mmCIF file of C-alpha atoms and ligand atoms in Angstrom:
data_model
loop_
_atom_site.group_PDB
_atom_site.id
_atom_site.type_symbol
_atom_site.label_atom_id
_atom_site.label_comp_id
_atom_site.label_asym_id
_atom_site.label_seq_id
_atom_site.Cartn_x
_atom_site.Cartn_y
_atom_site.Cartn_z
ATOM 1 C CA MET Q 195 -73.319 56.675 -14.350
ATOM 2 C CA LYS Q 196 -72.821 59.834 -16.209
ATOM 3 C CA PRO Q 197 -73.106 63.434 -15.422
ATOM 4 C CA PHE Q 198 -76.988 65.105 -14.426
ATOM 5 C CA ASP Q 199 -77.807 66.390 -17.601
ATOM 6 C CA VAL Q 200 -78.769 70.010 -16.325
ATOM 7 C CA TYR Q 201 -76.801 72.482 -18.498
ATOM 8 C CA SER Q 202 -76.716 73.313 -22.077
ATOM 9 C CA ARG Q 203 -73.354 73.383 -22.871
ATOM 10 C CA TRP Q 204 -70.899 74.497 -25.780
ATOM 11 C CA ALA Q 205 -69.168 72.127 -28.142
ATOM 12 C CA ILE Q 206 -65.933 73.252 -27.266
ATOM 13 C CA GLU Q 207 -63.752 71.729 -24.712
ATOM 14 C CA PRO Q 208 -60.928 74.396 -23.475
ATOM 15 C CA VAL Q 209 -57.595 72.180 -22.159
ATOM 16 C CA LYS Q 210 -55.312 75.277 -21.655
ATOM 17 C CA GLY Q 211 -55.434 78.969 -20.128
ATOM 18 C CA LYS Q 212 -53.393 81.813 -20.104
ATOM 19 C CA GLY Q 213 -54.167 85.209 -19.197
ATOM 20 C CA CYS Q 214 -57.354 86.141 -20.833
ATOM 21 C CA LYS Q 215 -56.755 82.816 -23.636
ATOM 22 C CA ILE Q 216 -58.292 79.690 -23.593
ATOM 23 C CA TYR Q 217 -57.094 77.268 -25.580
ATOM 24 C CA ASP Q 218 -59.334 73.588 -26.741
ATOM 25 C CA LYS Q 219 -57.640 70.396 -27.464
ATOM 26 C CA ASN Q 220 -57.174 71.560 -31.341
ATOM 27 C CA GLY Q 221 -55.121 74.271 -30.483
ATOM 28 C CA THR Q 222 -57.763 76.679 -31.414
ATOM 29 C CA GLU Q 223 -57.138 79.852 -29.326
ATOM 30 C CA TYR Q 224 -60.050 81.901 -27.989
ATOM 31 C CA LEU Q 225 -60.604 85.652 -26.338
ATOM 32 C CA ASP Q 226 -62.368 84.773 -23.068
ATOM 33 C CA PHE Q 227 -64.629 88.025 -22.675
ATOM 34 C CA TYR Q 228 -66.749 85.484 -19.982
ATOM 35 C CA GLY Q 229 -63.716 84.569 -16.922
ATOM 36 C CA GLY Q 230 -65.679 81.435 -16.458
ATOM 37 C CA HIS Q 231 -68.398 83.408 -15.415
ATOM 38 C CA ALA Q 232 -66.476 86.346 -13.434
ATOM 39 C CA VAL Q 233 -64.752 83.867 -11.818
ATOM 40 C CA ILE Q 234 -61.352 84.523 -13.317
ATOM 41 C CA SER Q 235 -60.090 87.673 -11.912
ATOM 42 C CA ILE Q 236 -56.665 87.290 -11.564
ATOM 43 C CA GLY Q 237 -56.081 85.876 -15.313
ATOM 44 C CA HIS Q 238 -55.375 81.696 -16.578
ATOM 45 C CA SER Q 239 -52.968 80.014 -14.895
ATOM 46 C CA HIS Q 240 -51.758 82.738 -13.805
ATOM 47 C CA PRO Q 241 -47.729 80.915 -12.321
ATOM 48 C CA TYR Q 242 -47.810 82.731 -8.776
ATOM 49 C CA TYR Q 243 -50.807 81.228 -8.465
ATOM 50 C CA VAL Q 244 -50.363 78.302 -10.096
ATOM 51 C CA GLU Q 245 -46.614 78.174 -7.806
ATOM 52 C CA ALA Q 246 -49.122 78.899 -4.397
ATOM 53 C CA LEU Q 247 -51.180 76.293 -4.812
ATOM 54 C CA THR Q 248 -48.596 73.814 -5.518
ATOM 55 C CA LYS Q 249 -46.721 74.622 -3.161
ATOM 56 C CA GLN Q 250 -49.246 74.762 -0.296
ATOM 57 C CA LEU Q 251 -50.640 71.175 -1.678
ATOM 58 C CA GLN Q 252 -46.863 69.425 -1.592
ATOM 59 C CA GLN Q 253 -47.167 70.518 2.278
ATOM 60 C CA ILE Q 254 -50.885 69.942 3.674
ATOM 61 C CA GLY Q 255 -54.030 70.306 1.291
ATOM 62 C CA PHE Q 256 -56.748 70.577 4.365
ATOM 63 C CA TYR Q 257 -57.584 70.296 7.469
ATOM 64 C CA SER Q 258 -61.215 71.032 9.263
ATOM 65 C CA ASN Q 259 -61.604 74.452 11.140
ATOM 66 C CA SER Q 260 -60.806 72.252 14.423
ATOM 67 C CA VAL Q 261 -57.695 73.551 14.190
ATOM 68 C CA PHE Q 262 -55.433 76.935 14.101
ATOM 69 C CA ASN Q 263 -54.977 78.182 10.474
ATOM 70 C CA SER Q 264 -53.015 80.907 10.623
ATOM 71 C CA LEU Q 265 -53.565 81.309 6.719
ATOM 72 C CA GLN Q 266 -57.100 82.350 7.560
ATOM 73 C CA ASP Q 267 -55.649 85.235 9.672
ATOM 74 C CA GLU Q 268 -53.337 86.359 7.074
ATOM 75 C CA TYR Q 269 -56.060 86.178 4.260
ATOM 76 C CA ALA Q 270 -58.594 88.030 6.688
ATOM 77 C CA GLU Q 271 -55.995 90.991 7.394
ATOM 78 C CA LYS Q 272 -55.323 91.650 3.753
ATOM 79 C CA LEU Q 273 -59.059 91.500 2.369
ATOM 80 C CA GLY Q 274 -59.647 93.843 4.817
ATOM 81 C CA LYS Q 275 -57.172 96.208 4.052
ATOM 82 C CA LEU Q 276 -57.484 96.074 0.264
ATOM 83 C CA SER Q 277 -61.187 96.526 0.634
ATOM 84 C CA GLY Q 278 -60.958 99.153 2.863
ATOM 85 C CA TYR Q 279 -62.811 97.055 5.289
ATOM 86 C CA ASP Q 280 -60.227 96.158 7.971
ATOM 87 C CA ASP Q 281 -62.835 96.577 11.100
ATOM 88 C CA TYR Q 282 -65.267 93.669 9.541
ATOM 89 C CA SER Q 283 -64.830 90.183 10.226
ATOM 90 C CA LEU Q 284 -64.739 86.957 7.517
ATOM 91 C CA PHE Q 285 -66.207 83.813 7.251
ATOM 92 C CA MET Q 286 -65.401 81.825 5.079
ATOM 93 C CA VAL Q 287 -67.137 79.190 2.885
ATOM 94 C CA ASN Q 288 -67.184 77.597 -0.522
ATOM 95 C CA SER Q 289 -69.655 79.065 -2.907
ATOM 96 C CA GLY Q 290 -71.557 82.260 -3.769
ATOM 97 C CA ALA Q 291 -75.402 80.586 -3.093
ATOM 98 C CA GLU Q 292 -73.591 79.019 0.556
ATOM 99 C CA ALA Q 293 -71.901 82.827 1.632
ATOM 100 C CA ASN Q 294 -75.464 84.501 1.083
ATOM 101 C CA GLU Q 295 -77.351 81.253 3.210
ATOM 102 C CA ASN Q 296 -75.096 82.539 5.499
ATOM 103 C CA ALA Q 297 -75.510 86.042 5.327
ATOM 104 C CA LEU Q 298 -79.312 85.788 5.500
ATOM 105 C CA LYS Q 299 -79.215 83.115 8.962
ATOM 106 C CA LEU Q 300 -76.711 85.638 10.437
ATOM 107 C CA ALA Q 301 -79.156 88.867 9.759
ATOM 108 C CA SER Q 302 -82.272 86.590 10.984
ATOM 109 C CA PHE Q 303 -80.459 85.185 13.702
ATOM 110 C CA HIS Q 304 -79.175 88.678 14.879
ATOM 111 C CA SER Q 305 -82.794 90.351 14.339
ATOM 112 C CA GLY Q 306 -85.005 87.583 15.624
ATOM 113 C CA ARG Q 307 -87.376 88.383 12.781
ATOM 114 C CA LYS Q 308 -88.076 86.166 9.412
ATOM 115 C CA LYS Q 309 -89.048 88.138 6.538
ATOM 116 C CA VAL Q 310 -86.154 89.107 3.933
ATOM 117 C CA VAL Q 311 -87.034 91.982 0.829
ATOM 118 C CA SER Q 312 -84.846 91.414 -2.490
ATOM 119 C CA PHE Q 313 -85.287 93.056 -5.831
ATOM 120 C CA ARG Q 314 -86.906 92.002 -9.372
ATOM 121 C CA LYS Q 315 -84.936 90.191 -11.335
ATOM 122 C CA ALA Q 316 -82.569 89.106 -8.365
ATOM 123 C CA PHE Q 317 -80.295 86.467 -8.445
ATOM 124 C CA HIS Q 318 -78.676 85.443 -5.210
ATOM 125 C CA GLY Q 319 -78.065 81.802 -6.524
ATOM 126 C CA ARG Q 320 -79.524 78.253 -5.948
ATOM 127 C CA THR Q 321 -79.737 76.710 -2.110
ATOM 128 C CA PHE Q 322 -83.029 76.722 0.422
ATOM 129 C CA ALA Q 323 -82.272 80.803 1.119
ATOM 130 C CA ALA Q 324 -80.537 81.792 -1.644
ATOM 131 C CA VAL Q 325 -82.741 80.653 -4.152
ATOM 132 C CA GLU Q 326 -85.632 81.915 -2.293
ATOM 133 C CA VAL Q 327 -84.808 85.298 -2.239
ATOM 134 C CA THR Q 328 -83.855 85.032 -6.593
ATOM 135 C CA ASP Q 329 -86.514 86.248 -8.766
ATOM 136 C CA ASN Q 330 -86.797 83.288 -10.775
ATOM 137 C CA PRO Q 331 -90.423 81.083 -10.002
ATOM 138 C CA ASN Q 332 -88.388 78.243 -12.082
ATOM 139 C CA TYR Q 333 -85.963 77.956 -10.154
ATOM 140 C CA LEU Q 334 -88.260 76.953 -6.653
ATOM 141 C CA ALA Q 335 -89.073 73.581 -6.180
ATOM 142 C CA PRO Q 336 -93.023 73.832 -3.714
ATOM 143 C CA PHE Q 337 -90.360 73.184 -0.644
ATOM 144 C CA ASN Q 338 -88.514 76.352 -0.832
ATOM 145 C CA GLU Q 339 -91.715 78.463 -0.494
ATOM 146 C CA THR Q 340 -91.859 79.444 2.796
ATOM 147 C CA GLY Q 341 -92.940 83.088 1.679
ATOM 148 C CA ASN Q 342 -90.962 84.718 3.847
ATOM 149 C CA VAL Q 343 -89.642 86.907 0.885
ATOM 150 C CA ARG Q 344 -91.112 90.114 -1.157
ATOM 151 C CA PHE Q 345 -89.517 91.250 -4.311
ATOM 152 C CA ILE Q 346 -89.726 94.661 -4.927
ATOM 153 C CA PRO Q 347 -89.202 97.056 -7.709
ATOM 154 C CA PHE Q 348 -85.148 97.576 -8.265
ATOM 155 C CA ASN Q 349 -83.925 101.072 -7.430
ATOM 156 C CA ASP Q 350 -87.651 101.687 -5.766
ATOM 157 C CA ILE Q 351 -86.879 103.451 -2.629
ATOM 158 C CA GLU Q 352 -90.984 103.579 -1.877
ATOM 159 C CA ALA Q 353 -91.368 100.330 -2.032
ATOM 160 C CA VAL Q 354 -88.170 100.056 0.139
ATOM 161 C CA SER Q 355 -90.055 101.888 2.740
ATOM 162 C CA GLU Q 356 -93.092 100.553 2.558
ATOM 163 C CA GLN Q 357 -91.714 97.180 3.148
ATOM 164 C CA LEU Q 358 -89.562 98.474 5.960
ATOM 165 C CA LYS Q 359 -92.607 99.827 7.809
ATOM 166 C CA GLN Q 360 -93.316 97.290 9.756
ATOM 167 C CA ASP Q 361 -90.421 96.577 11.442
ATOM 168 C CA ASP Q 362 -90.518 92.858 11.023
ATOM 169 C CA VAL Q 363 -87.823 92.413 7.946
ATOM 170 C CA SER Q 364 -84.954 90.681 8.850
ATOM 171 C CA SER Q 365 -82.700 91.500 6.144
ATOM 172 C CA VAL Q 366 -82.616 93.717 2.436
ATOM 173 C CA ILE Q 367 -80.257 91.343 0.339
ATOM 174 C CA ILE Q 368 -79.622 93.014 -2.980
ATOM 175 C CA GLU Q 369 -76.833 92.622 -5.517
ATOM 176 C CA GLY Q 370 -74.101 95.734 -6.437
ATOM 177 C CA ILE Q 371 -74.845 95.387 -9.700
ATOM 178 C CA GLN Q 372 -77.225 92.560 -10.912
ATOM 179 C CA GLY Q 373 -75.778 90.662 -13.136
ATOM 180 C CA ILE Q 374 -78.287 87.528 -14.389
ATOM 181 C CA GLY Q 375 -81.082 90.454 -14.377
ATOM 182 C CA GLY Q 376 -79.312 92.121 -17.106
ATOM 183 C CA ILE Q 377 -75.922 94.168 -15.567
ATOM 184 C CA GLN Q 378 -78.368 96.814 -13.644
ATOM 185 C CA VAL Q 379 -76.527 99.362 -11.845
ATOM 186 C CA PRO Q 380 -78.437 100.613 -8.653
ATOM 187 C CA GLU Q 381 -78.398 104.324 -8.520
ATOM 188 C CA PRO Q 382 -76.181 105.729 -5.458
ATOM 189 C CA LYS Q 383 -78.803 107.721 -4.345
ATOM 190 C CA PHE Q 384 -81.405 104.825 -3.900
ATOM 191 C CA LEU Q 385 -78.572 102.478 -1.700
ATOM 192 C CA GLN Q 386 -77.662 105.651 0.090
ATOM 193 C CA GLU Q 387 -81.139 105.726 1.222
ATOM 194 C CA LEU Q 388 -81.501 102.346 1.312
ATOM 195 C CA SER Q 389 -79.037 101.987 4.088
ATOM 196 C CA ARG Q 390 -80.668 104.869 6.133
ATOM 197 C CA ILE Q 391 -83.731 103.405 6.118
ATOM 198 C CA CYS Q 392 -82.031 99.776 6.705
ATOM 199 C CA LYS Q 393 -80.459 101.537 9.656
ATOM 200 C CA LYS Q 394 -83.517 103.668 11.122
ATOM 201 C CA THR Q 395 -85.498 100.172 10.879
ATOM 202 C CA GLY Q 396 -82.840 97.731 12.728
ATOM 203 C CA THR Q 397 -82.559 95.921 9.449
ATOM 204 C CA VAL Q 398 -79.618 94.098 8.202
ATOM 205 C CA LEU Q 399 -78.255 95.220 4.719
ATOM 206 C CA ILE Q 400 -76.695 92.559 2.454
ATOM 207 C CA LEU Q 401 -74.453 93.516 -0.157
ATOM 208 C CA ASP Q 402 -74.354 90.220 -2.342
ATOM 209 C CA GLU Q 403 -71.163 91.514 -4.339
ATOM 210 C CA ILE Q 404 -70.278 87.611 -5.725
ATOM 211 C CA GLN Q 405 -70.182 88.886 -9.077
ATOM 212 C CA SER Q 406 -70.219 92.975 -8.972
ATOM 213 C CA GLY Q 407 -67.159 92.711 -6.251
ATOM 214 C CA TYR Q 408 -63.594 91.560 -6.169
ATOM 215 C CA GLY Q 409 -62.135 94.651 -8.325
ATOM 216 C CA ARG Q 410 -64.438 93.976 -11.327
ATOM 217 C CA SER Q 411 -66.342 97.206 -11.230
ATOM 218 C CA GLY Q 412 -63.412 99.026 -11.202
ATOM 219 C CA LYS Q 413 -63.191 99.478 -7.375
ATOM 220 C CA PHE Q 414 -63.257 96.367 -4.848
ATOM 221 C CA PHE Q 415 -66.863 96.883 -4.557
ATOM 222 C CA ALA Q 416 -69.220 98.266 -7.194
ATOM 223 C CA HIS Q 417 -71.906 99.494 -3.751
ATOM 224 C CA GLN Q 418 -68.212 101.797 -2.967
ATOM 225 C CA TYR Q 419 -69.718 103.876 -5.917
ATOM 226 C CA ALA Q 420 -72.761 104.944 -3.939
ATOM 227 C CA GLY Q 421 -70.207 105.540 -0.577
ATOM 228 C CA ILE Q 422 -72.345 103.429 1.698
ATOM 229 C CA ARG Q 423 -71.032 100.567 4.395
ATOM 230 C CA PRO Q 424 -73.596 97.483 4.156
ATOM 231 C CA ASP Q 425 -73.686 95.187 7.398
ATOM 232 C CA ILE Q 426 -73.030 92.417 5.366
ATOM 233 C CA ILE Q 427 -71.160 91.710 2.532
ATOM 234 C CA THR Q 428 -70.893 88.706 0.079
ATOM 235 C CA ILE Q 429 -67.833 87.588 -1.937
ATOM 236 C CA ALA Q 430 -66.923 84.125 -4.504
ATOM 237 C CA LYS Q 431 -66.512 84.361 -7.869
ATOM 238 C CA GLY Q 432 -63.047 86.208 -8.377
ATOM 239 C CA MET Q 433 -61.718 85.594 -5.176
ATOM 240 C CA GLY Q 434 -60.344 81.900 -5.563
ATOM 241 C CA ASN Q 435 -59.914 82.676 -9.328
ATOM 242 C CA GLY Q 436 -61.781 79.155 -9.836
ATOM 243 C CA PHE Q 437 -60.955 77.538 -6.713
ATOM 244 C CA PRO Q 438 -63.850 77.280 -4.990
ATOM 245 C CA VAL Q 439 -63.936 79.424 -1.746
ATOM 246 C CA SER Q 440 -66.097 82.331 -0.870
ATOM 247 C CA GLY Q 441 -66.559 84.685 2.164
ATOM 248 C CA VAL Q 442 -68.964 86.248 4.227
ATOM 249 C CA LEU Q 443 -67.966 89.776 5.550
ATOM 250 C CA ILE Q 444 -69.436 90.990 9.155
ATOM 251 C CA SER Q 445 -69.705 93.892 10.290
ATOM 252 C CA PRO Q 446 -68.553 94.586 14.167
ATOM 253 C CA MET Q 447 -72.236 94.823 15.199
ATOM 254 C CA PHE Q 448 -72.551 91.039 15.022
ATOM 255 C CA LYS Q 449 -71.368 88.926 17.785
ATOM 256 C CA ALA Q 450 -70.329 85.959 17.303
ATOM 257 C CA VAL Q 451 -71.650 82.778 18.963
ATOM 258 C CA SER Q 452 -69.589 79.715 18.968
ATOM 259 C CA GLY Q 453 -71.163 76.947 17.041
ATOM 260 C CA GLN Q 454 -73.677 79.126 15.058
ATOM 261 C CA LEU Q 455 -72.135 79.076 11.462
ATOM 262 C CA GLY Q 456 -70.256 76.272 10.979
ATOM 263 C CA THR Q 457 -68.751 74.186 7.523
ATOM 264 C CA THR Q 458 -66.198 71.585 7.189
ATOM 265 C CA PHE Q 459 -63.790 72.622 3.768
ATOM 266 C CA GLY Q 460 -64.632 76.264 4.039
ATOM 267 C CA GLY Q 461 -61.430 78.191 4.724
ATOM 268 C CA GLY Q 462 -59.098 75.039 4.420
ATOM 269 C CA PHE Q 463 -55.350 75.221 3.626
ATOM 270 C CA LEU Q 464 -55.841 75.242 0.205
ATOM 271 C CA ALA Q 465 -58.166 77.546 -0.067
ATOM 272 C CA CYS Q 466 -57.000 80.218 1.900
ATOM 273 C CA ALA Q 467 -53.800 79.787 -0.222
ATOM 274 C CA ALA Q 468 -55.650 80.413 -3.343
ATOM 275 C CA ALA Q 469 -57.255 83.503 -1.746
ATOM 276 C CA ASN Q 470 -53.935 84.726 -0.575
ATOM 277 C CA ALA Q 471 -52.312 84.517 -3.958
ATOM 278 C CA VAL Q 472 -55.383 85.700 -5.897
ATOM 279 C CA ILE Q 473 -54.934 89.138 -3.476
ATOM 280 C CA ASP Q 474 -51.412 89.055 -3.654
ATOM 281 C CA VAL Q 475 -51.043 89.056 -7.829
ATOM 282 C CA MET Q 476 -54.251 92.067 -7.774
ATOM 283 C CA GLN Q 477 -52.191 94.148 -5.886
ATOM 284 C CA ALA Q 478 -48.886 93.623 -7.657
ATOM 285 C CA GLU Q 479 -50.590 94.406 -10.768
ATOM 286 C CA ASN Q 480 -53.158 97.185 -10.000
ATOM 287 C CA LEU Q 481 -55.655 94.867 -11.231
ATOM 288 C CA ILE Q 482 -58.713 96.831 -9.843
ATOM 289 C CA GLU Q 483 -56.860 100.049 -11.075
ATOM 290 C CA ASN Q 484 -56.641 97.877 -14.105
ATOM 291 C CA ALA Q 485 -60.454 97.274 -14.647
ATOM 292 C CA ALA Q 486 -61.327 100.759 -13.820
ATOM 293 C CA VAL Q 487 -58.962 102.041 -16.724
ATOM 294 C CA VAL Q 488 -59.667 99.358 -19.446
ATOM 295 C CA GLY Q 489 -62.986 99.251 -18.336
ATOM 296 C CA SER Q 490 -64.131 102.908 -19.054
ATOM 297 C CA TYR Q 491 -62.111 102.657 -22.304
ATOM 298 C CA LEU Q 492 -64.307 99.292 -23.371
ATOM 299 C CA ILE Q 493 -67.549 101.249 -22.713
ATOM 300 C CA GLY Q 494 -66.408 104.133 -24.515
ATOM 301 C CA GLU Q 495 -65.991 102.796 -27.323
ATOM 302 C CA LEU Q 496 -68.870 100.443 -27.182
ATOM 303 C CA LYS Q 497 -71.063 103.374 -26.741
ATOM 304 C CA LYS Q 498 -69.934 104.832 -30.335
ATOM 305 C CA ILE Q 499 -71.466 101.785 -31.684
ATOM 306 C CA PRO Q 500 -74.852 102.677 -33.142
ATOM 307 C CA GLN Q 501 -76.584 99.109 -33.207
ATOM 308 C CA ILE Q 502 -76.290 98.817 -29.242
ATOM 309 C CA LYS Q 503 -79.240 100.000 -27.858
ATOM 310 C CA GLU Q 504 -77.928 100.608 -24.571
ATOM 311 C CA VAL Q 505 -74.513 100.192 -22.726
ATOM 312 C CA ARG Q 506 -74.412 99.890 -19.265
ATOM 313 C CA GLY Q 507 -72.124 98.903 -16.215
ATOM 314 C CA HIS Q 508 -69.006 99.309 -14.699
ATOM 315 C CA GLY Q 509 -65.515 98.585 -15.001
ATOM 316 C CA LEU Q 510 -64.946 94.955 -16.336
ATOM 317 C CA MET Q 511 -68.847 94.019 -15.154
ATOM 318 C CA ILE Q 512 -70.270 95.350 -19.135
ATOM 319 C CA GLY Q 513 -74.380 95.077 -20.440
ATOM 320 C CA LEU Q 514 -74.867 95.324 -23.854
ATOM 321 C CA GLU Q 515 -78.447 95.524 -24.840
ATOM 322 C CA PHE Q 516 -79.511 94.748 -28.277
ATOM 323 C CA GLU Q 517 -83.592 95.354 -29.287
ATOM 324 C CA ALA Q 518 -83.814 91.957 -31.158
ATOM 325 C CA PRO Q 519 -82.176 88.323 -29.830
ATOM 326 C CA ILE Q 520 -78.607 87.921 -30.290
ATOM 327 C CA LYS Q 521 -78.151 84.473 -30.553
ATOM 328 C CA THR Q 522 -76.880 84.306 -33.727
ATOM 329 C CA MET Q 523 -74.442 87.012 -32.711
ATOM 330 C CA ARG Q 524 -73.318 85.320 -29.762
ATOM 331 C CA ASP Q 525 -72.949 81.912 -31.677
ATOM 332 C CA ARG Q 526 -70.703 83.576 -34.592
ATOM 333 C CA LEU Q 527 -68.181 85.379 -31.934
ATOM 334 C CA LEU Q 528 -67.654 81.974 -30.513
ATOM 335 C CA PHE Q 529 -67.460 80.149 -33.415
ATOM 336 C CA GLU Q 530 -66.123 82.412 -36.179
ATOM 337 C CA GLU Q 531 -64.511 84.778 -34.367
ATOM 338 C CA LYS Q 532 -63.149 82.442 -31.242
ATOM 339 C CA VAL Q 533 -64.588 85.462 -28.490
ATOM 340 C CA PHE Q 534 -66.165 83.955 -25.333
ATOM 341 C CA THR Q 535 -68.828 86.063 -24.267
ATOM 342 C CA GLY Q 536 -71.675 86.065 -21.534
ATOM 343 C CA VAL Q 537 -75.567 86.526 -21.951
ATOM 344 C CA THR Q 538 -78.733 87.569 -19.894
ATOM 345 C CA GLY Q 539 -81.862 86.713 -21.109
ATOM 346 C CA SER Q 540 -82.387 86.964 -24.778
ATOM 347 C CA ASN Q 541 -81.051 90.383 -25.616
ATOM 348 C CA VAL Q 542 -78.283 91.425 -23.805
ATOM 349 C CA PHE Q 543 -74.226 90.213 -23.896
ATOM 350 C CA ARG Q 544 -72.440 90.395 -20.334
ATOM 351 C CA LEU Q 545 -68.809 91.420 -21.183
ATOM 352 C CA LEU Q 546 -66.596 89.584 -18.148
ATOM 353 C CA PRO Q 547 -63.178 89.420 -18.831
ATOM 354 C CA PRO Q 548 -60.350 88.581 -16.290
ATOM 355 C CA LEU Q 549 -59.664 91.636 -14.968
ATOM 356 C CA CYS Q 550 -56.226 91.607 -16.258
ATOM 357 C CA VAL Q 551 -57.131 92.460 -19.928
ATOM 358 C CA SER Q 552 -54.873 94.782 -22.118
ATOM 359 C CA LYS Q 553 -55.952 97.834 -23.846
ATOM 360 C CA GLU Q 554 -54.518 95.818 -26.636
ATOM 361 C CA GLU Q 555 -57.151 92.805 -26.051
ATOM 362 C CA ALA Q 556 -59.628 94.977 -25.350
ATOM 363 C CA ASP Q 557 -59.032 96.465 -29.057
ATOM 364 C CA GLU Q 558 -58.916 92.650 -30.544
ATOM 365 C CA PHE Q 559 -62.401 91.856 -28.756
ATOM 366 C CA LEU Q 560 -63.977 95.369 -30.450
ATOM 367 C CA LYS Q 561 -62.294 94.356 -33.841
ATOM 368 C CA ARG Q 562 -63.769 90.874 -33.755
ATOM 369 C CA PHE Q 563 -67.507 92.356 -32.074
ATOM 370 C CA LYS Q 564 -67.528 95.093 -34.987
ATOM 371 C CA LYS Q 565 -66.779 91.895 -37.465
ATOM 372 C CA VAL Q 566 -69.861 90.121 -36.419
ATOM 373 C CA LEU Q 567 -72.144 93.204 -36.145
ATOM 374 C CA GLN Q 568 -71.338 94.049 -39.683
ATOM 375 C CA LYS Q 569 -71.905 90.365 -41.309
ATOM 376 C CA LEU Q 570 -75.656 90.631 -39.544
HETATM 377 C C1 PLP A 249 -74.796 88.091 -7.721
HETATM 378 C C2 PLP A 249 -74.713 86.301 -7.088
HETATM 379 N N1 PLP A 249 -75.186 86.012 -6.281
HETATM 380 C C3 PLP A 249 -74.989 84.548 -5.713
HETATM 381 C C4 PLP A 249 -74.434 83.515 -7.016
HETATM 382 C C5 PLP A 249 -74.209 82.042 -6.529
HETATM 383 O O1 PLP A 249 -72.957 81.849 -6.765
HETATM 384 P P1 PLP A 249 -72.571 80.428 -6.915
HETATM 385 O O2 PLP A 249 -73.315 79.775 -7.907
HETATM 386 O O3 PLP A 249 -70.994 80.144 -6.570
HETATM 387 O O4 PLP A 249 -73.481 79.487 -5.842
HETATM 388 C C6 PLP A 249 -74.393 84.079 -8.281
HETATM 389 C C7 PLP A 249 -73.687 83.358 -9.580
HETATM 390 O O5 PLP A 249 -73.999 83.750 -10.470
HETATM 391 C C8 PLP A 249 -74.288 85.922 -8.704
HETATM 392 O O6 PLP A 249 -74.050 85.771 -9.748
#
């Protein structure tokens, strides 16, 4: 047997990581400005994290949700405090798509409605409901097309109003900052109006903070730049620093119904140990503040580079749009300058470094990035 061949891969295999650096088997060092797709939050192989997971595994790695698990309560309490949502409840699952799947289902259980509004260029995952609210027909099997989802232009409040008029929409789902859509930041005014219209029409507002959350934007959640409080928030990626764990933050307006949601693996002991360790390190090392400071420094410096058409984003979620395709530039960055970056579409770089990235590492990135630009 061999792996099902659905990924295009670089011919590099990391065998070791430390902070914002990764190393291949020849000992070549790479600067990680991709973070394994925005997943690495506290840095690769953080000693506190490694010790916490090792200790937990030596005690007990897993049991199902049929037993008491005080690590889940401990984590929920820490998350509530750090995120500013201590009155919400937490349902833990295993991946971003699964978090959105549960969010959409919970909204529909609550409202008794079927329809969902999503946005152009949205990405919410690959499972049944998550892929249906994702705006990419290539990911949809005929089986997924229920006709329950309407896509509307991003930042278009008139279109939202129009869709919610008929009181048949269960939820509106939106990313805190669109990631795969090209680092598109929603206008604060738009989010405020969206929140108001959702409340007025009894529509559940779901904020997908899977990529933009967990401190990446320089605030715990990107939507906190607009000062809104959504009904449901989904988290994943940075939450486990690579351990597969995700969560649904649920406002007090939802009543928990025994047996309505469930999972075998979600919130097991090892997953909670990972999530607790990440949140401890984030607080101890002020990583949200670091993301804000180093992120705004990077954005400021990148805006001075004339070849870049537009710099978008907040904190350490940065998009760099070019007029022409960037493939050659990205390959040179990786293979000649030893820097990992993300892309979206053909013309946009996505910078998603670990939240612990230092100003010195940001300067090193800028130096290597400019070198590649000069060679072109
Ligand atoms: C905004 C957003 N939502 C959902 C997902 C899906 O997460 P997962 O791949 O863990 O299912 C992603 C993954 O990139 C994402 O960026």
